[in-house]
């Protein structure tokens, strides 16, 4: 936190990046692995049309359920579509749903937590009770029911995942605001005659975002899992759109008959990307909470 | 519900509490239980209202589907009136709540069977899977988490951390499919993933609803063996997913306890390792139990997915199917069951905490 005060020029950040990465690899191997995985998938998503050897939505009746080979690295599915190309394109949807969903969750949760924590009293009480009620209910079922009720469009899926995830951000921000509300710098800002909005957004918000930002990697991991789960159950993204959960669903029946590649590879991609975000999130949380720092001697 | 959150975030400061006999405390727990039960009704009411509005205002109109593609407008309206859906939504809700209060969850709109009977019939299957899975997960997770905390920073800690992160990242249903492929399709070790008992075996007479217990009661080794065999993969699958958060949380809780002054004092006084561990274990117990309770309630959704993959035929699969089919009364019944189950778990956990933690009785 101390180097933020001296704020180095923007150019030096890029110049020292290789060095920083090397330091990171040595001192925080898990965070480095996480960053590597997430970065790799982000690259795949960006370059998907260039990398993928086949059209991800091209059904081919002559190449149905071909096992992995030189031509089809991860085999083909029941419609004869190339699993490898579909996984690469699927990473676009993984990011394309999770990133906006977490943004929605923050946009709803952060202001809620901010106001509830600062105002206290009745609004705070109502928010807490509502979040308790939500906590009782399994979030996956809630997301499923909401998407089933509102329709399977991509926009709905994003909003529902964000909505279900918002209470976590509200809770985190609220906790930070509670501890900041009576701190010296806020009191002096009040005494200096700042408006309430200015105090909330200029003075408190930047300091209250720490916990929420630290959680965002873990929430991204969760959102990717949920969007895949929705598609697996059949209310999320629909085939033939390349989405990992939908691909696992397509391969589910083939699992019993022995064509393992249809469901195995999209699942592996899912595990890997979610693991990458979880590694990152775990490292950030450790870094922010010195008590949990371990292995650093 | 805020009480258990407070309990989990405050891992036992102060000195190691002396052993307490539980029996003399039986008076206050009853009062405590009654206070908790009084909170249940408003929560259930709120959840019912929420799902009711959500489900009724959702995009799909079930009547058109139920009446069939050839139905005339008049027939559609007849079906609507028959289901009571022509009344104002508030009126519908009042009627529904009155019926629920009388123990009638209505009939499924798709197959016209009573929802309560369907749920009751499927519930033992779900509970069997859930309790065995989370129980096994806790049996793995708690010792691993404790061991990791005692040797924090060492190899075992690092390995268990990576393993539990994997557990966090694996989609349950995919893990189930992989298990089916490896143990059924490839090795032929596991039975076909279709239901709770082999088609060859005779279902035991229903006593508790759990095939394992019932077949044991009926002294039917064949059915017992078959029921146990069907259980192995789904339970293992749930246990792996359940163990990961338990490992992480137990480790964090034990580390907090290890950092307290009384443990450091005990360590400085030269207490043997075994005694030290006992103190840490005793003081970690309450937050760990609270967390496992929350896990049990939270994994209802995950176990539904496992039920789907293994064609388990429990209440979870029933609920998922109802959601997918837009079977509104069944969805409401399922939501009611999930909420009641979660509340029951939280109350039992609160009661356990109340009995195990003298300090929590002060408030």
JSON list of C-alpha atoms in Angstrom, two decimals, chain A residues 232 247-257 262-263, chain B residues 177:
[
{"chain": "A", "resi": 232, "resn": "UNK", "atom": "CA", "xyz": [-25.58, -28.19, -18.13]},
{"chain": "A", "resi": 247, "resn": "UNK", "atom": "CA", "xyz": [-20.98, -29.34, -24.13]},
{"chain": "A", "resi": 248, "resn": "UNK", "atom": "CA", "xyz": [-20.76, -31.44, -20.95]},
{"chain": "A", "resi": 249, "resn": "UNK", "atom": "CA", "xyz": [-24.53, -31.88, -21.17]},
{"chain": "A", "resi": 250, "resn": "UNK", "atom": "CA", "xyz": [-24.21, -33.08, -24.76]},
{"chain": "A", "resi": 251, "resn": "UNK", "atom": "CA", "xyz": [-21.53, -35.56, -23.75]},
{"chain": "A", "resi": 252, "resn": "UNK", "atom": "CA", "xyz": [-23.31, -36.82, -20.62]},
{"chain": "A", "resi": 253, "resn": "UNK", "atom": "CA", "xyz": [-25.06, -39.71, -22.33]},
{"chain": "A", "resi": 254, "resn": "UNK", "atom": "CA", "xyz": [-21.93, -40.72, -24.23]},
{"chain": "A", "resi": 255, "resn": "UNK", "atom": "CA", "xyz": [-20.14, -41.09, -20.89]},
{"chain": "A", "resi": 256, "resn": "UNK", "atom": "CA", "xyz": [-22.08, -44.28, -20.14]},
{"chain": "A", "resi": 257, "resn": "UNK", "atom": "CA", "xyz": [-21.41, -45.73, -23.59]},
{"chain": "A", "resi": 262, "resn": "UNK", "atom": "CA", "xyz": [-17.15, -35.18, -25.56]},
{"chain": "A", "resi": 263, "resn": "UNK", "atom": "CA", "xyz": [-17.69, -34.29, -21.89]},
{"chain": "B", "resi": 177, "resn": "UNK", "atom": "CA", "xyz": [-19.85, -38.13, -15.10]}
]
